[in-house]
mmCIF file of C-alpha atoms and ligand atoms in Angstrom:
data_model
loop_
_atom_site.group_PDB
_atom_site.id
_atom_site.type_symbol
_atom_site.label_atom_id
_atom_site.label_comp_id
_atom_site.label_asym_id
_atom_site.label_seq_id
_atom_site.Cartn_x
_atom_site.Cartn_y
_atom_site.Cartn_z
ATOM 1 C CA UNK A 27 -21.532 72.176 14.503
ATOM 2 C CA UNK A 28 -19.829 69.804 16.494
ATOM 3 C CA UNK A 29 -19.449 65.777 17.017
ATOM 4 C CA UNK A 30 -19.407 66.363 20.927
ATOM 5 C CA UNK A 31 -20.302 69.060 22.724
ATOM 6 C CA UNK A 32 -20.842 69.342 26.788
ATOM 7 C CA UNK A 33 -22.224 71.460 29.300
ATOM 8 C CA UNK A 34 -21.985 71.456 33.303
ATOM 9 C CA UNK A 35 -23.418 73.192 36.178
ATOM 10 C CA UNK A 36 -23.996 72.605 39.967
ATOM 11 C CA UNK A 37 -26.273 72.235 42.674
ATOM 12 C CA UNK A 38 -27.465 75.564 44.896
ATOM 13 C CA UNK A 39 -28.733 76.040 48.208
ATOM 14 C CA UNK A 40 -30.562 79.162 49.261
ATOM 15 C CA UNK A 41 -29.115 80.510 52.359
ATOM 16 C CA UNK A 42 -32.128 83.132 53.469
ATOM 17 C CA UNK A 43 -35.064 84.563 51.388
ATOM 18 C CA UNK A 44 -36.736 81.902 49.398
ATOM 19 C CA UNK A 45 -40.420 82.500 49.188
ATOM 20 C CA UNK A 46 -39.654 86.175 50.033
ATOM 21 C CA UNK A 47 -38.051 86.373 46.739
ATOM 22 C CA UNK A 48 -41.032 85.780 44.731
ATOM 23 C CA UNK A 49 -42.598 88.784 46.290
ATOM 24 C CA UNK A 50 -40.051 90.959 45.114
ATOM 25 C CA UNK A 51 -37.852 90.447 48.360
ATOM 26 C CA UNK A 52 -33.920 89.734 48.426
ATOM 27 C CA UNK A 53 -32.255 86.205 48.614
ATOM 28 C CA UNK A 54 -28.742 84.860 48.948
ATOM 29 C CA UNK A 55 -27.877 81.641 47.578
ATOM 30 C CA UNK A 56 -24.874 79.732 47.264
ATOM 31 C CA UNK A 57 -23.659 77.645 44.168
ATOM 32 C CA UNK A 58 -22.287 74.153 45.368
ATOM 33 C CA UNK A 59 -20.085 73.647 42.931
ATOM 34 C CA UNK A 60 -19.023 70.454 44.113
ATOM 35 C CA UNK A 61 -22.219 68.671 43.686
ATOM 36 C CA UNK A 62 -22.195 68.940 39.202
ATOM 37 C CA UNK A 63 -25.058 68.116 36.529
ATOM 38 C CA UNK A 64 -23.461 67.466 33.030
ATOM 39 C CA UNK A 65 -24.996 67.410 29.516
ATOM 40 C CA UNK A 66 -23.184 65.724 26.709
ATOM 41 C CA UNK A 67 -24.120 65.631 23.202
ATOM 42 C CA UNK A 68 -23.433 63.442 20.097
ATOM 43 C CA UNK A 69 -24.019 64.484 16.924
ATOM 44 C CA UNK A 70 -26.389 62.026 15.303
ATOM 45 C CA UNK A 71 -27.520 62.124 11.348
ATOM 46 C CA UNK A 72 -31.563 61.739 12.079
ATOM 47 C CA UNK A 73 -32.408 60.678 15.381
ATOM 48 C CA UNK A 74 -32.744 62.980 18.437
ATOM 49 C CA UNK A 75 -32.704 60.854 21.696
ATOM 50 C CA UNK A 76 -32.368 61.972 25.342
ATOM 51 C CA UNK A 77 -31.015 59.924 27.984
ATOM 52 C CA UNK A 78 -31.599 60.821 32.021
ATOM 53 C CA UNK A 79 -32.171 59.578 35.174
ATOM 54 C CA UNK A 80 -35.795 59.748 33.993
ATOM 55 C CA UNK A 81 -36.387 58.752 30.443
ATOM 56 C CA UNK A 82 -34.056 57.135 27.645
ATOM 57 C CA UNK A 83 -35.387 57.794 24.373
ATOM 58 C CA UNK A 84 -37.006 59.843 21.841
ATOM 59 C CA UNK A 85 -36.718 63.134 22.375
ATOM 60 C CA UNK A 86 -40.554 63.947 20.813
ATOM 61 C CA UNK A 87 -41.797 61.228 23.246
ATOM 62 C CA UNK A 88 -40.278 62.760 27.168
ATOM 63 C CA UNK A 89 -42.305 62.321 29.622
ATOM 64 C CA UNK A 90 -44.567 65.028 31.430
ATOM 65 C CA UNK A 91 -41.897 66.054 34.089
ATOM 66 C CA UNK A 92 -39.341 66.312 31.767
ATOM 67 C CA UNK A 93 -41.343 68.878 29.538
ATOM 68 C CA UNK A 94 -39.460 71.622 30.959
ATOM 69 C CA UNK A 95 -36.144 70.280 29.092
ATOM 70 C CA UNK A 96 -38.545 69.037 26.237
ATOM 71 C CA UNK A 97 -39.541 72.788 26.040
ATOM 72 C CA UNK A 98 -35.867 74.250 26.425
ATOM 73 C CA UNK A 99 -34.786 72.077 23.782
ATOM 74 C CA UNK A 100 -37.487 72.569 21.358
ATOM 75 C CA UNK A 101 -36.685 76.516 21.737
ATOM 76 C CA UNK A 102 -32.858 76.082 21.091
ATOM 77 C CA UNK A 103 -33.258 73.905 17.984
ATOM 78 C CA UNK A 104 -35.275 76.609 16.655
ATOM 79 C CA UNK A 105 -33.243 79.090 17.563
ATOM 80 C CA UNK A 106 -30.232 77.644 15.623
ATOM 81 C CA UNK A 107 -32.956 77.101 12.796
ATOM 82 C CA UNK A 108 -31.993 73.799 13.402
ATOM 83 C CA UNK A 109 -35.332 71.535 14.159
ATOM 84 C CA UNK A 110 -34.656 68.510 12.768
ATOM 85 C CA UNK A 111 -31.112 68.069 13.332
ATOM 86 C CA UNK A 112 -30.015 64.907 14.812
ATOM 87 C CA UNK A 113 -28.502 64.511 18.515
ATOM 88 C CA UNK A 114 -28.117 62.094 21.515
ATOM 89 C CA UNK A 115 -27.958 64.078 24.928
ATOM 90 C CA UNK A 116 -27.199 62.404 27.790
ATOM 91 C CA UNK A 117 -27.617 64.127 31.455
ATOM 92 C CA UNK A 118 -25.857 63.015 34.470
ATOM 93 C CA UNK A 119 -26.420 64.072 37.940
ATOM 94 C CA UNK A 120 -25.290 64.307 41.000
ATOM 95 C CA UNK A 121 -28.000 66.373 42.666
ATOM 96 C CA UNK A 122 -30.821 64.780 44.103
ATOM 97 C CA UNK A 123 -34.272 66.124 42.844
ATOM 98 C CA UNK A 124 -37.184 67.916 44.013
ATOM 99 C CA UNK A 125 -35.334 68.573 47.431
ATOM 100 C CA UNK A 126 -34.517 72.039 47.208
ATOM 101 C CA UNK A 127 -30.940 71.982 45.813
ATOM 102 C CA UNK A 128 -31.906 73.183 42.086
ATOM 103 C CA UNK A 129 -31.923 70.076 40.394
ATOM 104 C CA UNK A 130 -34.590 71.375 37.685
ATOM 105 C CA UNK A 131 -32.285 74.703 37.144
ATOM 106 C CA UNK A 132 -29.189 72.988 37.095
ATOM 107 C CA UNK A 133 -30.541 70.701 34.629
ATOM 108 C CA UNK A 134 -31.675 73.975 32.152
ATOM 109 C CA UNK A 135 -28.324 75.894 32.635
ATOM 110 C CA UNK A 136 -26.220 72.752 31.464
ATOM 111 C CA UNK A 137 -28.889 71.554 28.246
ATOM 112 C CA UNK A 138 -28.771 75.218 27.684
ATOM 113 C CA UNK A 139 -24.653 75.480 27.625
ATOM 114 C CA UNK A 140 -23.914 71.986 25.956
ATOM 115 C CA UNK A 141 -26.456 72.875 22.787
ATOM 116 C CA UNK A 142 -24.613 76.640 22.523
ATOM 117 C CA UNK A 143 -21.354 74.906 22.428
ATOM 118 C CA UNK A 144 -22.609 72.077 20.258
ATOM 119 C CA UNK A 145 -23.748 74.720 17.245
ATOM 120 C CA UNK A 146 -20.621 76.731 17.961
ATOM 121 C CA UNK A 147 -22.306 80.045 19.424
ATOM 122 C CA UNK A 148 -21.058 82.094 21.847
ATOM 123 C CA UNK A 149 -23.664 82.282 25.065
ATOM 124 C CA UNK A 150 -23.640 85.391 26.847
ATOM 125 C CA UNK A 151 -24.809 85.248 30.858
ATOM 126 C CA UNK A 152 -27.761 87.332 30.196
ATOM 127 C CA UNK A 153 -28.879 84.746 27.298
ATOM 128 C CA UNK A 154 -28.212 82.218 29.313
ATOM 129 C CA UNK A 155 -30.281 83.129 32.524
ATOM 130 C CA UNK A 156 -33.027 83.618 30.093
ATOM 131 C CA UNK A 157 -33.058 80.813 27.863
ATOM 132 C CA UNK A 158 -32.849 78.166 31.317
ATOM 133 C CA UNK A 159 -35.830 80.204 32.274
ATOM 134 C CA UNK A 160 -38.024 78.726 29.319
ATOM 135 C CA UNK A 161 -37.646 75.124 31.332
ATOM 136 C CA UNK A 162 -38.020 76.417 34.695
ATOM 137 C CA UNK A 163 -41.190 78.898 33.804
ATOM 138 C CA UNK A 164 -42.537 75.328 32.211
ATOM 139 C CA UNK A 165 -41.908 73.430 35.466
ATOM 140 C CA UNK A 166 -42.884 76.377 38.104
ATOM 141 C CA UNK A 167 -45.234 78.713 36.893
ATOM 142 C CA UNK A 168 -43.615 81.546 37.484
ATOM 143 C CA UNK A 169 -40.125 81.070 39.145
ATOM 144 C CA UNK A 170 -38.359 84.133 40.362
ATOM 145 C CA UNK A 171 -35.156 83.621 38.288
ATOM 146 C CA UNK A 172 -32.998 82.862 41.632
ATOM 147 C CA UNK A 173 -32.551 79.061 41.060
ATOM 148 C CA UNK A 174 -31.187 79.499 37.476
ATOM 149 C CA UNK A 175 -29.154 82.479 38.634
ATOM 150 C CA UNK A 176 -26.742 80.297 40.908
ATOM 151 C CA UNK A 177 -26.724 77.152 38.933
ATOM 152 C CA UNK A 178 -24.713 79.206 36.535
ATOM 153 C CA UNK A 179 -22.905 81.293 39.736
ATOM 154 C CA UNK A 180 -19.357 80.735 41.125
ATOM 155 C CA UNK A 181 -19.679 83.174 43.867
ATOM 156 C CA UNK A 182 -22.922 83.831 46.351
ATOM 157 C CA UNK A 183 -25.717 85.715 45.086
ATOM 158 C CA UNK A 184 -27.675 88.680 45.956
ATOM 159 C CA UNK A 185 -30.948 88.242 43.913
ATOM 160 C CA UNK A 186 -34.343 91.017 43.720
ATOM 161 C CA UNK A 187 -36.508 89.338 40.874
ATOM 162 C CA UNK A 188 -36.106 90.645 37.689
ATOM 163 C CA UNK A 189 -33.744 93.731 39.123
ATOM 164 C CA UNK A 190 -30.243 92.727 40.968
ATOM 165 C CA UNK A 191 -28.147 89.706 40.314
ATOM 166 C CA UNK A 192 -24.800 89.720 41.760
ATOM 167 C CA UNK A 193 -21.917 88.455 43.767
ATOM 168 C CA UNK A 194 -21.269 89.284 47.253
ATOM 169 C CA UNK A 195 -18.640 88.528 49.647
ATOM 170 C CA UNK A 196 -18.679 86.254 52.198
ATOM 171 C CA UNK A 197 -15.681 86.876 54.856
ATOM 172 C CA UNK A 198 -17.235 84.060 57.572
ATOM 173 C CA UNK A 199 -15.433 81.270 58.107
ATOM 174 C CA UNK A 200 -17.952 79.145 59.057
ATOM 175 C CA UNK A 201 -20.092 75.841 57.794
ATOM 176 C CA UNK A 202 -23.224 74.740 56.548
ATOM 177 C CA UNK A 203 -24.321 71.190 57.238
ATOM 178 C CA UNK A 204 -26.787 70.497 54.341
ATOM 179 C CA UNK A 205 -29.067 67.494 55.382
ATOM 180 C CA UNK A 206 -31.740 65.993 53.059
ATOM 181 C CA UNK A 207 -34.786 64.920 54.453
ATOM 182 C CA UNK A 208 -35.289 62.601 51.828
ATOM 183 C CA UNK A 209 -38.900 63.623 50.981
ATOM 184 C CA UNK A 210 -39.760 65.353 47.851
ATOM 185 C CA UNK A 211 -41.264 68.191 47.375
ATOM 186 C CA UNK A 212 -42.602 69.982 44.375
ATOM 187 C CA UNK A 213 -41.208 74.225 43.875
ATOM 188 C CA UNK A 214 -44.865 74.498 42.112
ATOM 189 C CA UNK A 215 -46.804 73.283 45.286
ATOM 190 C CA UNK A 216 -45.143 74.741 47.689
ATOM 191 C CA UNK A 217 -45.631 78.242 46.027
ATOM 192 C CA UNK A 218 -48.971 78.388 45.793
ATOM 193 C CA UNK A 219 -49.504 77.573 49.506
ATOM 194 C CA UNK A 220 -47.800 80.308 50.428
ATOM 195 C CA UNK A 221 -49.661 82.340 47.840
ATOM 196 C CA UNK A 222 -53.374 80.787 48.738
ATOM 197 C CA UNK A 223 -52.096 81.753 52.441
ATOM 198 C CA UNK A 224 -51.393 85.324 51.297
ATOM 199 C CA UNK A 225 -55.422 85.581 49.660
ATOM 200 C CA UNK A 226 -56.921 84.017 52.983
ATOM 201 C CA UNK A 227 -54.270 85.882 55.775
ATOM 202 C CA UNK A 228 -53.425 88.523 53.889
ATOM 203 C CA UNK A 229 -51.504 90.847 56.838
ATOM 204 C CA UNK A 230 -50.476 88.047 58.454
ATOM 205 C CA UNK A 231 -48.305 86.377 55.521
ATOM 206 C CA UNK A 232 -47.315 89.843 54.492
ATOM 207 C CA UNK A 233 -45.778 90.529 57.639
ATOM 208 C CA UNK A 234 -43.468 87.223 56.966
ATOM 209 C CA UNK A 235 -42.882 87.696 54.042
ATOM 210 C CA UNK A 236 -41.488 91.718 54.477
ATOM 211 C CA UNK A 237 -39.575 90.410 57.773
ATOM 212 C CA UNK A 238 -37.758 87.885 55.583
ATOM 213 C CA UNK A 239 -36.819 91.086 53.529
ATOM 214 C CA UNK A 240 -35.646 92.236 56.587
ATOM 215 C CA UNK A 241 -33.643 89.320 57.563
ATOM 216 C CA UNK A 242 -31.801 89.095 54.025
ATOM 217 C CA UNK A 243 -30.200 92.249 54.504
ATOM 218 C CA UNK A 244 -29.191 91.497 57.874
ATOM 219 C CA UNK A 245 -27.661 88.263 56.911
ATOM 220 C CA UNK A 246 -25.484 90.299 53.688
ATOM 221 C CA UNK A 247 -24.413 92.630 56.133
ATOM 222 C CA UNK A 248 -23.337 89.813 58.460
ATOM 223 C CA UNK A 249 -21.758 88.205 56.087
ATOM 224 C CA UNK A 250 -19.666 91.314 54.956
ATOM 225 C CA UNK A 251 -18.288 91.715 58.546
ATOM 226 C CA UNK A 252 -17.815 88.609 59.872
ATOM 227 C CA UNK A 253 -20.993 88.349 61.726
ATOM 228 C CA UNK A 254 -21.954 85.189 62.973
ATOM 229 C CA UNK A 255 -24.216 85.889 65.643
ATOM 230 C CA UNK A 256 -26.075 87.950 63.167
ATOM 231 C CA UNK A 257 -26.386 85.587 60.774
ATOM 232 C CA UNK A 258 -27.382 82.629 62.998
ATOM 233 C CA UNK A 259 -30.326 84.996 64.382
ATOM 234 C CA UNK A 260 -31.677 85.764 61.013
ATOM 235 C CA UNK A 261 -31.246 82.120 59.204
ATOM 236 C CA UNK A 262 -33.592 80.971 62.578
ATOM 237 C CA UNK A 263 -35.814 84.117 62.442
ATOM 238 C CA UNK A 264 -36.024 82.819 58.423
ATOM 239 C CA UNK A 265 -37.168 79.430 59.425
ATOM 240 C CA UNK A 266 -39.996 80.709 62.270
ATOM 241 C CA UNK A 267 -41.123 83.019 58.921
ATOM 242 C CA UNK A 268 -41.387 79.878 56.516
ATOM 243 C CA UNK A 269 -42.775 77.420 58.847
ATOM 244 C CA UNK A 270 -45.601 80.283 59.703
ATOM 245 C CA UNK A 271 -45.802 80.570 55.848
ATOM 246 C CA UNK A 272 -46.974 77.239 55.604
ATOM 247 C CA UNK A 273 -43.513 75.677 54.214
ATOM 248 C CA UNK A 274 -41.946 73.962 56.755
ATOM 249 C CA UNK A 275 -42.482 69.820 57.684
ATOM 250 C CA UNK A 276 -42.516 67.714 60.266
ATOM 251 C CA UNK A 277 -39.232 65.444 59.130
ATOM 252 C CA UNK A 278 -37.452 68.979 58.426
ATOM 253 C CA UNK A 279 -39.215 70.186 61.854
ATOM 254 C CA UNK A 280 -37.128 67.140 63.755
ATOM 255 C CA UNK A 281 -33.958 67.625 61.888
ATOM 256 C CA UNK A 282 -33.645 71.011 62.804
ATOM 257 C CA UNK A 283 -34.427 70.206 66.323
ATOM 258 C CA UNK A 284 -31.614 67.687 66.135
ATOM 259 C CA UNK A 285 -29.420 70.175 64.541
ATOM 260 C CA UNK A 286 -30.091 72.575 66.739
ATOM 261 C CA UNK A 287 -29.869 70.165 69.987
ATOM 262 C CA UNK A 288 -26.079 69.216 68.556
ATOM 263 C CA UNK A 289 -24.262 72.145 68.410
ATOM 264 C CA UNK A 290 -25.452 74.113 65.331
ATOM 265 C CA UNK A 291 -25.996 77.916 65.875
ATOM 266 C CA UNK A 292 -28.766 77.975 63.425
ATOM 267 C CA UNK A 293 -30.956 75.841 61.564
ATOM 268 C CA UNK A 294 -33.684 76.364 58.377
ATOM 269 C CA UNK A 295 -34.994 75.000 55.392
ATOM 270 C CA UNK A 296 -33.553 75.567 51.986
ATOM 271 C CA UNK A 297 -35.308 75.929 49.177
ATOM 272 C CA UNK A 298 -39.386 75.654 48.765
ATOM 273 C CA UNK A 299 -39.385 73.615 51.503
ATOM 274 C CA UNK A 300 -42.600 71.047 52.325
ATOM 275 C CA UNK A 301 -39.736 68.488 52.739
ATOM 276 C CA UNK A 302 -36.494 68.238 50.760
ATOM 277 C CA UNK A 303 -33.515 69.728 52.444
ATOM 278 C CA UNK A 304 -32.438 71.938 55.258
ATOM 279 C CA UNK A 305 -29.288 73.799 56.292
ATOM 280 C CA UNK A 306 -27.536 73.789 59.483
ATOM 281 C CA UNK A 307 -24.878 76.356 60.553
ATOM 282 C CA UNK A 308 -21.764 75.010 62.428
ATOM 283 C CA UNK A 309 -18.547 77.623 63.505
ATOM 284 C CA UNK A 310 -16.082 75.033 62.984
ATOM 285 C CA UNK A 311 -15.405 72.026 60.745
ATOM 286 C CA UNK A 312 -15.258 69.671 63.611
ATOM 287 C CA UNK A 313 -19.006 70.631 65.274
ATOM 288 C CA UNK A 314 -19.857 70.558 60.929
ATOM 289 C CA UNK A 315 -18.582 66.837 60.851
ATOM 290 C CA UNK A 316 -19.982 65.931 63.624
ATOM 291 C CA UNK A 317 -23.513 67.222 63.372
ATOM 292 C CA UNK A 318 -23.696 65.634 59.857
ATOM 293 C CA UNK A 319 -23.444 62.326 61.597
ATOM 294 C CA UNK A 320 -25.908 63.082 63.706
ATOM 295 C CA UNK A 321 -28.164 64.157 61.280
ATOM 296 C CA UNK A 322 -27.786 60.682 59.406
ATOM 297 C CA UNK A 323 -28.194 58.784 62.238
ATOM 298 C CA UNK A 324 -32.016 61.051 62.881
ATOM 299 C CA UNK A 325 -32.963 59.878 59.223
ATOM 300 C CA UNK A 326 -31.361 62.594 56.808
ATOM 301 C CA UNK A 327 -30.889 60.394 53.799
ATOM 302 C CA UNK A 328 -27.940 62.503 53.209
ATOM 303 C CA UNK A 329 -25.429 64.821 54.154
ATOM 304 C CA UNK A 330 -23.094 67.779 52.752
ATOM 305 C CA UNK A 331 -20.771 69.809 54.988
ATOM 306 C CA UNK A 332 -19.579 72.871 52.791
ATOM 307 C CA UNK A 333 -17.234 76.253 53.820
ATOM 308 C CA UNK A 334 -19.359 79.212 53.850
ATOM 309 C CA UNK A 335 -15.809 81.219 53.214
ATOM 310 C CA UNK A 336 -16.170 81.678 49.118
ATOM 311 C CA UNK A 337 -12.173 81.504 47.057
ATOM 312 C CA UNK A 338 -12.416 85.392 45.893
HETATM 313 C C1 LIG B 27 -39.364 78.915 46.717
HETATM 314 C C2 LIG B 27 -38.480 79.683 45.754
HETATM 315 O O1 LIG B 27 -38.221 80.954 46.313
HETATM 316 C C3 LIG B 27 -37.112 79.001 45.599
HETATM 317 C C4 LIG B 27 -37.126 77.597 45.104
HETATM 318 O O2 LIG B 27 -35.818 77.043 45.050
HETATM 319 C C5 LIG B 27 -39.202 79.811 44.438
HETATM 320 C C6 LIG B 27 -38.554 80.785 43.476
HETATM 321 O O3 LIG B 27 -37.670 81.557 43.861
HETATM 322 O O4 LIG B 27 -38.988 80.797 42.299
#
């Protein structure tokens, strides 16, 4: 075991299929790796303590919101036969939370990695995407896997729930303006709205749901060759889909007006939606600067302009 141990991750943003993805459609998302989350742990001889933006303290004592770490934490301990053994973790963050950007998942993947490297085990990807699950099944219900999946990603993901996990390239050299609304929103919530839509419209939501399918695939394809007429129909198709599945709000409704009235090709929501975050697409780094001022100056408490074009 060690003195000090660490683990990172990033943020994510999903650029087409969330919601879908829970009914068994695809979804691409993006890690943003320049946005981190860290976890750092001291060995300590009795106590366990956690300190976050949330809660500095006894472990045994986190508060409710933070039972998804409690939970993770609890599982790894006793994994490593290990419940009783003294640490002091302490999270830092730069992603904001409950906005869509995968705070919660980020947070798993890097307790998950800093207590593998602090007992000196090797962690192999398909442990880890299941271990960070334990947190995020505790905070969600029952997430589809996607958010955990690019926390710990350095290249774009194609994601089916519980079937196909992997990179894909992206040869567009374009932007995405990520503005944050600044209104929180709960991954929980915002499912089951879509799901108590599903039991009340069934066809209806269906319908949305398989066209967002449809949409996904357009957008890899796009992506593949270049495509960015493609892609900007199918990212706004997404967003009429999401906003019909009961997802979208009005502050994300007037950003993506403002977006769209300032030069971006296409605008949508990212993640659960019901507030937090949406993406706007921009061909050039110029239009990309410019429409994150403008999206400041409508209200977005703040702003990210990152290259679609991955390194690979
Ligand atoms: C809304 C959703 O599709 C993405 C949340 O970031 C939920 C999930 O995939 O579990």
């Amino acid at each position: 075991m060690k003195d000090l141990a660490t683990g990172t991750s990033h943020a994510k943003i999903i650029l087409i299929g969330e919601h879908g993805v829970v009914y068994g459609q695809p979804a691409i998302a993006l890690p943003i790796s320049t946005i981190q989350m860290q976890a750092i742990i001291h060995r300590r001889d009795e106590t366990q303590t956690v300190k976050s933006r949330y809660f500095n303290g006894d472990f045994k004592m986190m508060s409710a919101n933070l039972g998804g770490i409690q939970t993770l934490i609890k599982t790894l301990l006793a994994r490593f036969d290990a419940p009783e053994q003294g640490f002091d973790i302490h999270i830092t963050s730069d992603i904001p939370s409950e906005r869509g950007m995968g705070s919660s998942a980020a947070a798993a993947v890097a307790v998950t990695r800093a207590f593998y490297d602090f007992f000196e085990r090797p962690l192999s990807h398909q442990e880890l995407l299941a271990t960070a699950n334990v947190a995020e099944s505790y905070t969600h219900g029952q997430p589809s896997g996607l958010d955990v999946a690019t926390a710990s990603a350095k290249s774009p993901v194609w994601f089916v729930k519980g079937r196909e996990n992997f990179p894909i390239p992206v040869k567009l050299a374009g932007y995405l303006v990520i503005a944050d609304t600044g209104i929180k929103s709960q991954t929980k919530i915002a499912v089951a709205t879509v799901r108590n839509l599903l039991m009340v419209e069934g066809a209806t939501i269906q319908a949305r749901i398989d066209d967002l399918g449809r949409l996904t695939r357009q957008t890899r394809t796009a992506l593949e060759d270049g495509d960015m007429g493609t892609l900007a129909t199918a990212l706004n198709g997404a967003q009429d889909d999401l906003r019909s599945m009961g997802v979208s709000h009005p502050a994300l409704e007037q950003l993506l007006a403002v977006a769209r009235q300032n030069g971006a090709l296409a605008a949508k929501l990212t993640g659960s939606g019901q507030g937090g975050c949406l993406i706007a697409l921009a061909p050039e780094a110029s239009i990309a600067n410019q429409l994150s001022q403008k999206l400041a100056a409508a209200g977005a408490t703040a702003t990210w302009v990152e290259p679609l074009l991955n390194d690979d």
